Coordinates of N, CA, C and O in Angstrom, one line a residue:
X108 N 0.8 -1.2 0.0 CA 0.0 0.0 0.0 C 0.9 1.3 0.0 O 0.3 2.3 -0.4
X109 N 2.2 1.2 0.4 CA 2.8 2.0 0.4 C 3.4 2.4 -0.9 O 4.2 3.3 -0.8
X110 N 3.0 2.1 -2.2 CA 3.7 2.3 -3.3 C 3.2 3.3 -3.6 O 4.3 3.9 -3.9
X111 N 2.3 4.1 -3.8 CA 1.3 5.3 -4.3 C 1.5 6.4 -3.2 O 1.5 6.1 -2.0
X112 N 1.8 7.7 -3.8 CA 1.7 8.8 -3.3 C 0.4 9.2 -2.3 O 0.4 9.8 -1.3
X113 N -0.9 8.5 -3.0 CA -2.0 8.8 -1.8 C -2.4 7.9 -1.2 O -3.3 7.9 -0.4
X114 N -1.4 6.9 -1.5 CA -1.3 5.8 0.2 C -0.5 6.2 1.0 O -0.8 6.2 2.2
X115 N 0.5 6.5 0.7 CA 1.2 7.2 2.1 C 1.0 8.3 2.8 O 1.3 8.6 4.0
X116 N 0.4 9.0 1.9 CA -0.5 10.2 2.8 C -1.5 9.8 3.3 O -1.5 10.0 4.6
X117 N -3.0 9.1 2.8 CA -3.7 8.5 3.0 C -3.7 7.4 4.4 O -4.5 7.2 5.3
X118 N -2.6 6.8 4.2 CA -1.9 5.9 5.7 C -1.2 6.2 6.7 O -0.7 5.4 7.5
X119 N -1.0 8.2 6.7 CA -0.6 8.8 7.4 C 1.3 8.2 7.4 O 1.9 7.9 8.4
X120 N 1.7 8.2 6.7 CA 3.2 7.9 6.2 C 3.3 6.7 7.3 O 4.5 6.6 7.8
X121 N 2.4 5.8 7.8 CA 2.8 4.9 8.0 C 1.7 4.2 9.3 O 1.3 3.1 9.7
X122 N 1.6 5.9 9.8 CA 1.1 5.6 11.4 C -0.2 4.9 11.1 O -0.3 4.0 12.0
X123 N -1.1 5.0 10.3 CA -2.3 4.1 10.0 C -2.4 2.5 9.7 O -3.4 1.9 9.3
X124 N -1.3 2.1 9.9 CA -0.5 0.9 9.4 C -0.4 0.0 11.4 O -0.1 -1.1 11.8
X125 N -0.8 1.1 12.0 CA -0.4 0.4 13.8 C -1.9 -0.5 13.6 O -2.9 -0.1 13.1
X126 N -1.4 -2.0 14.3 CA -2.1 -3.3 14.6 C -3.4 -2.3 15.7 O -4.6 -2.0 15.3
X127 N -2.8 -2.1 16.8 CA -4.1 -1.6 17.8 C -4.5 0.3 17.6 O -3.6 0.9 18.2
X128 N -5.2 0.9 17.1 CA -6.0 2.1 17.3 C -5.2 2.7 16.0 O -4.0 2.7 16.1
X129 N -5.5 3.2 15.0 CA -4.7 3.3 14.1 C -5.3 5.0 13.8 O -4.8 5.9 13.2
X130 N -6.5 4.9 14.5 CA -7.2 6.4 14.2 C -6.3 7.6 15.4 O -6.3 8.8 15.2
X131 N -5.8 6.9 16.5 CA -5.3 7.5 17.7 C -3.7 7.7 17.1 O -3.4 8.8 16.8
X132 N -2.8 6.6 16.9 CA -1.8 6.9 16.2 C -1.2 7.8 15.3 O 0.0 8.2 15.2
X133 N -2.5 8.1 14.3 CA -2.7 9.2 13.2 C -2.8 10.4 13.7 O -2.2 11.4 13.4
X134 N -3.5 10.3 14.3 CA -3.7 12.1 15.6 C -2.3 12.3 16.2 O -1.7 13.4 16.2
X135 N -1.8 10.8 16.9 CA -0.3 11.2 17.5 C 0.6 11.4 16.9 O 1.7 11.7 17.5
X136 N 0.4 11.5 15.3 CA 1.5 11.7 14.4 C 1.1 12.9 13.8 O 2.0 13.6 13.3
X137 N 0.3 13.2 13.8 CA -0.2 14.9 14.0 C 0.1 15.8 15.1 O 0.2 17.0 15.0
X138 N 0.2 15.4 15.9 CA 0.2 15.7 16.9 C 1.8 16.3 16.9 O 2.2 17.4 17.0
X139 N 2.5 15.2 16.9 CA 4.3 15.5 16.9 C 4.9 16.4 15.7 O 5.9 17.0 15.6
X140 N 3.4 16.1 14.6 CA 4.5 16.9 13.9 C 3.9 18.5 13.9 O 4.4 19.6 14.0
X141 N 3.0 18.1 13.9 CA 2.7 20.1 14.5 C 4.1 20.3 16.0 O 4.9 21.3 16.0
X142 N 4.1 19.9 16.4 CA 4.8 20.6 17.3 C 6.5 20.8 16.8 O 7.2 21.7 17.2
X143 N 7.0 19.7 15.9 CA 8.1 20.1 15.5 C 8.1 21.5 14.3 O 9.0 22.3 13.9
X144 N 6.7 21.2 13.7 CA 6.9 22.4 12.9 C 6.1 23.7 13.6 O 5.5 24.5 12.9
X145 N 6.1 23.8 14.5 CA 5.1 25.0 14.9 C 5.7 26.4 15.1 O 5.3 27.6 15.3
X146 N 6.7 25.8 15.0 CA 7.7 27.4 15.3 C 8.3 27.5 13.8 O 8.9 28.6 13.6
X147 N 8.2 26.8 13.0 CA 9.2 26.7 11.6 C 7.9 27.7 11.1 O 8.1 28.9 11.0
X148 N 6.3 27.0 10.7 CA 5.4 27.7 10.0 C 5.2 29.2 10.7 O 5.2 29.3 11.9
X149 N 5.1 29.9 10.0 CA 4.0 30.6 10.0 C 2.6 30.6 10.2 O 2.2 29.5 9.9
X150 N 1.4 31.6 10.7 CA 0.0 31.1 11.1 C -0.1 31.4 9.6 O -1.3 31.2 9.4
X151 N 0.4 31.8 8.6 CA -0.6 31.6 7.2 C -0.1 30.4 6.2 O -0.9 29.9 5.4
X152 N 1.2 30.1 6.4 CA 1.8 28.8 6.0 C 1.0 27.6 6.8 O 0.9 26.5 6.3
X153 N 0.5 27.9 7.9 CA -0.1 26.4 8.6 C -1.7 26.7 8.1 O -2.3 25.7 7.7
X154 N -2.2 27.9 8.0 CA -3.4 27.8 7.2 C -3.3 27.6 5.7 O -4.3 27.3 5.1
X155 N -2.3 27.6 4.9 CA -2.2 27.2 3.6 C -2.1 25.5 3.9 O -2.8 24.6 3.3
X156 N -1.2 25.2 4.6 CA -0.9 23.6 4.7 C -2.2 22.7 5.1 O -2.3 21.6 4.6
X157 N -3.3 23.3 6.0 CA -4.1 22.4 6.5 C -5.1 22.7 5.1 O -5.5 21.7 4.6
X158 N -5.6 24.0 4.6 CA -6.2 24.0 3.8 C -5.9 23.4 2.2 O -6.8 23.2 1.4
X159 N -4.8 23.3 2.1 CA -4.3 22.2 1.3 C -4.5 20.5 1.7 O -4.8 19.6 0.8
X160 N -4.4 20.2 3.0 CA -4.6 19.1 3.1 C -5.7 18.7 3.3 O -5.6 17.5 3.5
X161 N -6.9 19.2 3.4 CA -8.5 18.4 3.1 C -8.6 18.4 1.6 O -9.2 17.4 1.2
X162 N -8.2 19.1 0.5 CA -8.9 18.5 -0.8 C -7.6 17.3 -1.1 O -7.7 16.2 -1.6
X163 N -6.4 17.8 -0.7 CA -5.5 16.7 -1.2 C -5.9 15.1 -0.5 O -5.6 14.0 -1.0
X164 N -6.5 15.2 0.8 CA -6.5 14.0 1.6 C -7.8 13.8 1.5 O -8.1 12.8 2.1
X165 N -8.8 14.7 0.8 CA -10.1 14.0 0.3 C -9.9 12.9 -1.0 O -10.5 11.9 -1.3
X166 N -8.8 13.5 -1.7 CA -7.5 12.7 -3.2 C -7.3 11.5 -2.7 O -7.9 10.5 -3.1
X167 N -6.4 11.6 -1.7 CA -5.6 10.2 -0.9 C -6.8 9.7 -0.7 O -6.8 8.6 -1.4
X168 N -8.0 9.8 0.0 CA -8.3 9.0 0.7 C -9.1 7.8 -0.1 O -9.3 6.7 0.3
X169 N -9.6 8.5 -1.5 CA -10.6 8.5 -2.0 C -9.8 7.5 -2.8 O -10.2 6.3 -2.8
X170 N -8.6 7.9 -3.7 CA -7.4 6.5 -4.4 C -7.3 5.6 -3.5 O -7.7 4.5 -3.9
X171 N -6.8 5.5 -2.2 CA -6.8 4.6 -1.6 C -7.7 3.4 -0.7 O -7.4 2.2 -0.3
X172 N -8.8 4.2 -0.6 CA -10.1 3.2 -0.5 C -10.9 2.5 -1.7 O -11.6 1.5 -1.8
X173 N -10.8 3.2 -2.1 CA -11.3 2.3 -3.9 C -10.0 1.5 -4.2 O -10.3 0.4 -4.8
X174 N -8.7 1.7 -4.0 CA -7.9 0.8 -4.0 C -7.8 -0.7 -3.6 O -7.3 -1.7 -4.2
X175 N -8.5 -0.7 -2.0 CA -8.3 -1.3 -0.5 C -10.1 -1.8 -1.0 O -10.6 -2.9 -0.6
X176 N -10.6 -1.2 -1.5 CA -12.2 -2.1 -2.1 C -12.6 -1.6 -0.6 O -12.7 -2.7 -0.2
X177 N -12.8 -1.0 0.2 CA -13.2 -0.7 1.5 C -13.9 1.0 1.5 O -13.2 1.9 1.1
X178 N -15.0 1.3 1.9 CA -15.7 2.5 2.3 C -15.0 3.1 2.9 O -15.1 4.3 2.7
X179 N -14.3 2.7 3.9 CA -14.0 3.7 5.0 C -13.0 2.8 6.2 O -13.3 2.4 7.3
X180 N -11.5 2.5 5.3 CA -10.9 1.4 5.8 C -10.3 2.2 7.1 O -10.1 3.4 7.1
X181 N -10.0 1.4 8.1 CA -9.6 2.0 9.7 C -8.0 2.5 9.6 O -7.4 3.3 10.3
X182 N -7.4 1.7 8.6 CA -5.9 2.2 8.3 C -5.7 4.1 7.8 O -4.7 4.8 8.0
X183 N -6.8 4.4 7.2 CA -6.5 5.7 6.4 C -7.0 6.8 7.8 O -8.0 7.0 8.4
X184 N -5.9 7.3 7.9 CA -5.9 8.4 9.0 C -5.4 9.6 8.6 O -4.8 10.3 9.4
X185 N -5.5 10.1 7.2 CA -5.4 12.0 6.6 C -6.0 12.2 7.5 O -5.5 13.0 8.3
X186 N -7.6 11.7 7.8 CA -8.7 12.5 8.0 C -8.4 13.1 9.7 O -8.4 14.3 10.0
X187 N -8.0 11.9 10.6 CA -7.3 12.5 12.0 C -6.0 13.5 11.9 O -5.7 14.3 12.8
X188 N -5.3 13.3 10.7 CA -3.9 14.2 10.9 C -4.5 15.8 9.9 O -4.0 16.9 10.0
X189 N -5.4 15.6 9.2 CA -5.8 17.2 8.8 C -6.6 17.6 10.0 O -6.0 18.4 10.7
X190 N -7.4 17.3 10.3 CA -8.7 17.7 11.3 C -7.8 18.1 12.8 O -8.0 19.2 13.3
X191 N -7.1 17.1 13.4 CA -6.2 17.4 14.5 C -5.3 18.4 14.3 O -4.8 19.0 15.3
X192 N -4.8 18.9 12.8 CA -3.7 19.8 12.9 C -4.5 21.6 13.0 O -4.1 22.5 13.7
X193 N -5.7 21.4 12.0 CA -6.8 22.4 12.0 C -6.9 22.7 14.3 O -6.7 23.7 15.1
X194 N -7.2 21.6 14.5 CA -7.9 22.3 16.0 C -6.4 22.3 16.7 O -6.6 23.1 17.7
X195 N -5.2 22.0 16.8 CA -3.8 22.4 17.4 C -3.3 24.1 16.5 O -2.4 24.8 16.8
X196 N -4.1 24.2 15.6 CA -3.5 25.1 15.1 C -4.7 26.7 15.6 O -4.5 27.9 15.7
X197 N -5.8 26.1 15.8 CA -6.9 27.2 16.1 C -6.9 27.2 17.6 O -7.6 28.1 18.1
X198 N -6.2 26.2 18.4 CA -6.5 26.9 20.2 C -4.9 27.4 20.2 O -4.5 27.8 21.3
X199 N -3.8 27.4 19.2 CA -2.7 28.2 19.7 C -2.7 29.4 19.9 O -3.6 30.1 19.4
X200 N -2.0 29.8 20.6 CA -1.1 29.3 21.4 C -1.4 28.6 22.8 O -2.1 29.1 23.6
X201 N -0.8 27.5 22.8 CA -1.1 26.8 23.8 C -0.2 25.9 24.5 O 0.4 25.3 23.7
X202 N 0.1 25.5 25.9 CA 1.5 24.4 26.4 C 0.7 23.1 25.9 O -0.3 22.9 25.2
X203 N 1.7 22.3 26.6 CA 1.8 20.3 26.7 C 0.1 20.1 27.0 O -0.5 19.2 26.5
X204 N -0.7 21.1 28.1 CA -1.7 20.2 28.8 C -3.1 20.9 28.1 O -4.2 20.3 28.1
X205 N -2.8 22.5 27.6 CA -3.7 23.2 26.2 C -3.9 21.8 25.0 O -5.0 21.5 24.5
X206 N -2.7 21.3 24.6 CA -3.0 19.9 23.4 C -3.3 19.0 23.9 O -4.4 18.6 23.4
X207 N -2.8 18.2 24.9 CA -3.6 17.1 25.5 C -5.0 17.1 25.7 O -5.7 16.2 25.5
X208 N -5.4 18.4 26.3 CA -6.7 18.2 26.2 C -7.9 18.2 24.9 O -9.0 17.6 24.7
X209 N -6.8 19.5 24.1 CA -7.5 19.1 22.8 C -7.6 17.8 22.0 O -8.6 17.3 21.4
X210 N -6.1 17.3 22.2 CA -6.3 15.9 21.4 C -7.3 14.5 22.4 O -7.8 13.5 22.0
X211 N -7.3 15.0 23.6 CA -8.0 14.3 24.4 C -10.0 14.3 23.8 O -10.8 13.3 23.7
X212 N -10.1 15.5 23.6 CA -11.5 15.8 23.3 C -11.7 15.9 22.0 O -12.8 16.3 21.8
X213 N -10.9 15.7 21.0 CA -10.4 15.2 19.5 C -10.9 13.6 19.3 O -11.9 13.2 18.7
X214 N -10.0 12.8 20.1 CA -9.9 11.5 20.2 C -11.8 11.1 20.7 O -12.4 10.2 20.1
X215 N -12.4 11.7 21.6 CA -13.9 11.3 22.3 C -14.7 11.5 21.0 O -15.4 10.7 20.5
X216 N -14.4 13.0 20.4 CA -15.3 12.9 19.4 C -15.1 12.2 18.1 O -16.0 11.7 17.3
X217 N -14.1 12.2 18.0 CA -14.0 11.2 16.5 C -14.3 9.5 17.0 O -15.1 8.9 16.3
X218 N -13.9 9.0 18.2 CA -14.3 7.2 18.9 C -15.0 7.1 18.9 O -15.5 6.3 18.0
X219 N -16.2 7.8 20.0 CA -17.4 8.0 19.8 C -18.6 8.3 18.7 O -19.4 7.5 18.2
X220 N -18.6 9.7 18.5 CA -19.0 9.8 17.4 C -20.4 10.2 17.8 O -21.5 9.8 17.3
X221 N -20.2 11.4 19.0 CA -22.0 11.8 19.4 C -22.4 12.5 18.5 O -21.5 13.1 17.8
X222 N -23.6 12.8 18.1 CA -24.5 13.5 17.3 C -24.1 14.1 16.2 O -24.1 13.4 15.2
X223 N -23.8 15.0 16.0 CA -23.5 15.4 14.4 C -22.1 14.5 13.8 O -22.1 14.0 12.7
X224 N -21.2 14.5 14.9 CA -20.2 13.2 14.4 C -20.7 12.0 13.7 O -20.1 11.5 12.8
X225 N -21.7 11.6 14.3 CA -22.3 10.6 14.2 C -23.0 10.7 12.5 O -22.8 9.9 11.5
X226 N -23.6 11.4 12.6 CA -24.1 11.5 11.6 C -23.9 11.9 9.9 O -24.5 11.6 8.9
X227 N -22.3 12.8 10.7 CA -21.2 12.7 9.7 C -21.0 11.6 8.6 O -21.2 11.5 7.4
X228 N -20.5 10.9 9.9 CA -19.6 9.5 9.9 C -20.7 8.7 8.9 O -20.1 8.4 7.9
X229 N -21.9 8.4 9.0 CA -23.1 7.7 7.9 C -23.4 8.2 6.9 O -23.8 7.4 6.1
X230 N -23.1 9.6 6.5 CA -23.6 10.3 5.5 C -23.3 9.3 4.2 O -24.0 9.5 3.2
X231 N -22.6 8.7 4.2 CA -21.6 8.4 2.8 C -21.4 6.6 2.9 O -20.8 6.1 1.9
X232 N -21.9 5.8 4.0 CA -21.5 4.9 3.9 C -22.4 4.0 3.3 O -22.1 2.8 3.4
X233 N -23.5 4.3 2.6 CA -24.5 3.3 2.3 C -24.3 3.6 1.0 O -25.2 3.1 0.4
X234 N -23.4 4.1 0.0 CA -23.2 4.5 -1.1 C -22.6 3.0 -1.7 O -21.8 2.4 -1.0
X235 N -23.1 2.6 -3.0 CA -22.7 1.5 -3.3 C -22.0 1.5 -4.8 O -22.6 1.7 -5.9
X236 N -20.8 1.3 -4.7 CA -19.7 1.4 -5.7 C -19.8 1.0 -7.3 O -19.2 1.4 -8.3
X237 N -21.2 -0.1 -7.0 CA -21.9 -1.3 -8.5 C -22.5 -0.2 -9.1 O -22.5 0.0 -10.4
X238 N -23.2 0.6 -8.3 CA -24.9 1.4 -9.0 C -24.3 3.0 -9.0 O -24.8 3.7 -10.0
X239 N -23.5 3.6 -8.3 CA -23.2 4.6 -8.3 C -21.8 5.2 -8.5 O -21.0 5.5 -7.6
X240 N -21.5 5.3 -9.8 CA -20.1 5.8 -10.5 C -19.5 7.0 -9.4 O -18.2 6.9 -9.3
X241 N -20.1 7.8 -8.6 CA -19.2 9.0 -7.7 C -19.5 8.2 -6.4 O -19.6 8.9 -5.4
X242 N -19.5 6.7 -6.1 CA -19.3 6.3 -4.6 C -17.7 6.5 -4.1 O -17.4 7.3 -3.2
X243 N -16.9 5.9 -4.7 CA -15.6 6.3 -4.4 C -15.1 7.5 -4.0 O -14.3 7.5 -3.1
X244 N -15.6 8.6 -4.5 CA -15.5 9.9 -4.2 C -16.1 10.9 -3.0 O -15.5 11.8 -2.3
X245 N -17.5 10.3 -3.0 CA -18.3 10.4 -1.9 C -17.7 9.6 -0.8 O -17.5 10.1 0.3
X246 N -17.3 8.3 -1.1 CA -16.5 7.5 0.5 C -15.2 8.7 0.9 O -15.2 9.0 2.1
X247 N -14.3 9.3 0.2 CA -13.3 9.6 0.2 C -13.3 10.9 1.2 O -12.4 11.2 1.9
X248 N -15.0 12.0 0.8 CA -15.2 12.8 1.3 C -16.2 12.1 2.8 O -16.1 12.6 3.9
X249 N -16.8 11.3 2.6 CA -16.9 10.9 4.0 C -15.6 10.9 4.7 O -15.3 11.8 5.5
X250 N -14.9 9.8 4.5 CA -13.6 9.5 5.6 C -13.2 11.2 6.2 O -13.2 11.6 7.3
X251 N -13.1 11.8 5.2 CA -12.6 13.2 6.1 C -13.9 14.2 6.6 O -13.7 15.3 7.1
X252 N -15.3 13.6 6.3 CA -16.1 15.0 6.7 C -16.4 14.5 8.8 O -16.4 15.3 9.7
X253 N -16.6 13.6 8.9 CA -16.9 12.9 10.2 C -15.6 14.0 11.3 O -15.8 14.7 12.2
X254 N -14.4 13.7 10.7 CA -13.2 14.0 11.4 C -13.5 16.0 11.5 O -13.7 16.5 12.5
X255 N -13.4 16.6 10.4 CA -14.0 17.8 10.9 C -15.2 18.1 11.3 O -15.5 19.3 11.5
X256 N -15.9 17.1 11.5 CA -16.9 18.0 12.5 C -16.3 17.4 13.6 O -16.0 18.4 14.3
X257 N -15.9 16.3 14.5 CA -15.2 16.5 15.4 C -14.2 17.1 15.5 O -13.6 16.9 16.5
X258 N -13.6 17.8 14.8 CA -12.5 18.9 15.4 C -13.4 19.9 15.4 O -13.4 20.5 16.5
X259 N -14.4 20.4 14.6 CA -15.6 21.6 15.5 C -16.0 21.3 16.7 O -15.6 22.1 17.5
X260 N -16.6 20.3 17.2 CA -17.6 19.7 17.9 C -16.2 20.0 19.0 O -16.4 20.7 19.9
X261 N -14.6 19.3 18.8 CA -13.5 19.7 20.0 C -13.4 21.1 20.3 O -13.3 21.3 21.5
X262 N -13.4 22.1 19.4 CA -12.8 23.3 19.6 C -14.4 23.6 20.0 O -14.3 24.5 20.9
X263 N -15.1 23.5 19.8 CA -16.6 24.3 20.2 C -16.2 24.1 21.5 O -16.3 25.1 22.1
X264 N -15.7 22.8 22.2 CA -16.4 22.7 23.9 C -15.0 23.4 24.6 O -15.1 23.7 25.8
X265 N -13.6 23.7 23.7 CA -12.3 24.3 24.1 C -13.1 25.8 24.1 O -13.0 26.4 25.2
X266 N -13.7 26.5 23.1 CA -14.3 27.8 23.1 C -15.2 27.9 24.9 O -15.2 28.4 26.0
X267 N -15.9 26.9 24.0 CA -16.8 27.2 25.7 C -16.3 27.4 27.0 O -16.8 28.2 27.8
X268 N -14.9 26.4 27.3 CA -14.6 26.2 28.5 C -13.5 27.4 28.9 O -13.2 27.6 30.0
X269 N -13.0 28.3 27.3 CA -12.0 29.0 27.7 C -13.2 30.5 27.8 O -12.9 31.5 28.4
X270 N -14.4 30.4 27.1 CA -15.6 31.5 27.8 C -15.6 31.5 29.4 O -15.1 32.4 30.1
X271 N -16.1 30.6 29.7 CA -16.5 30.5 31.2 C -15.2 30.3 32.3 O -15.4 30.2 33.5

């Protein structure tokens, strides 16, 4: 799977490839790498980068699940490393226990998957690949629309808590 350019992005250059939690891995490899580049970007270089990376990793996700014959295979984590870099990059500035908690309330909403997550997450999976020529593409935008609304749904309750 590693041979194609939007599998290795698509598989998070690797991290989507871990035996146990592969969606948490993806976040943790977002996670490390925002922080080694956080001081290198600029805030309009990390807004060109993340905004670049939803249509590119709607690309990856969408070659690589049509690849893998799977709707929404648990290996492909763009959708955790865009969406996690989007909410590390909108509560900055922030320490070690500012991201933990974001990636902590990142991780609830994308596992779980309460209410609009939820609903996300189904939008696209009943799409059937035989009868409908744009399922692939719709799967590809599912995999990543679920993950940003849990990075809203995280930063909505970071807003709230940093209101009150």
């Amino acid at each position: 799977m590693m041979s194609h350019p939007a599998h290795v992005m698509a598989l998070g250059f690797g991290s989507g490839l871990s035996p146990k939690a592969p969606g948490t891995m993806g976040s943790l490899w977002a996670w490390i790498t925002f922080v080694l580049l956080q001081n290198r970007l600029s805030e309009l270089q990390w807004g060109l980068l993340i905004g670049l990376s939803i249509p590119l990793g709607w690309w990856a996700c969408t070659v690589t699940a049509r690849n893998m014959r799977v709707m929404d295979p648990g290996s492909i984590v763009w959708d955790e490393i865009a969406a996690f870099w989007l909410v590390l990059w909108l509560v900055s500035p922030t320490g070690f226990w500012g991201q933990l908690v974001a990636f902590g309330l990142f991780r609830f909403f994308d596992a779980v998957k309460p209410g609009p997550v939820g609903w996300a997450d189904q939008l696209f999976h009943n799409v059937d690949p035989t009868t409908d020529p744009a399922a692939w593409r719709k799967a590809g935008w599912g995999i990543m629309l679920d993950d940003l609304v849990a990075a809203f749904c995280a930063l909505l309750v970071i807003a709230l808590w940093r209101v009150w």
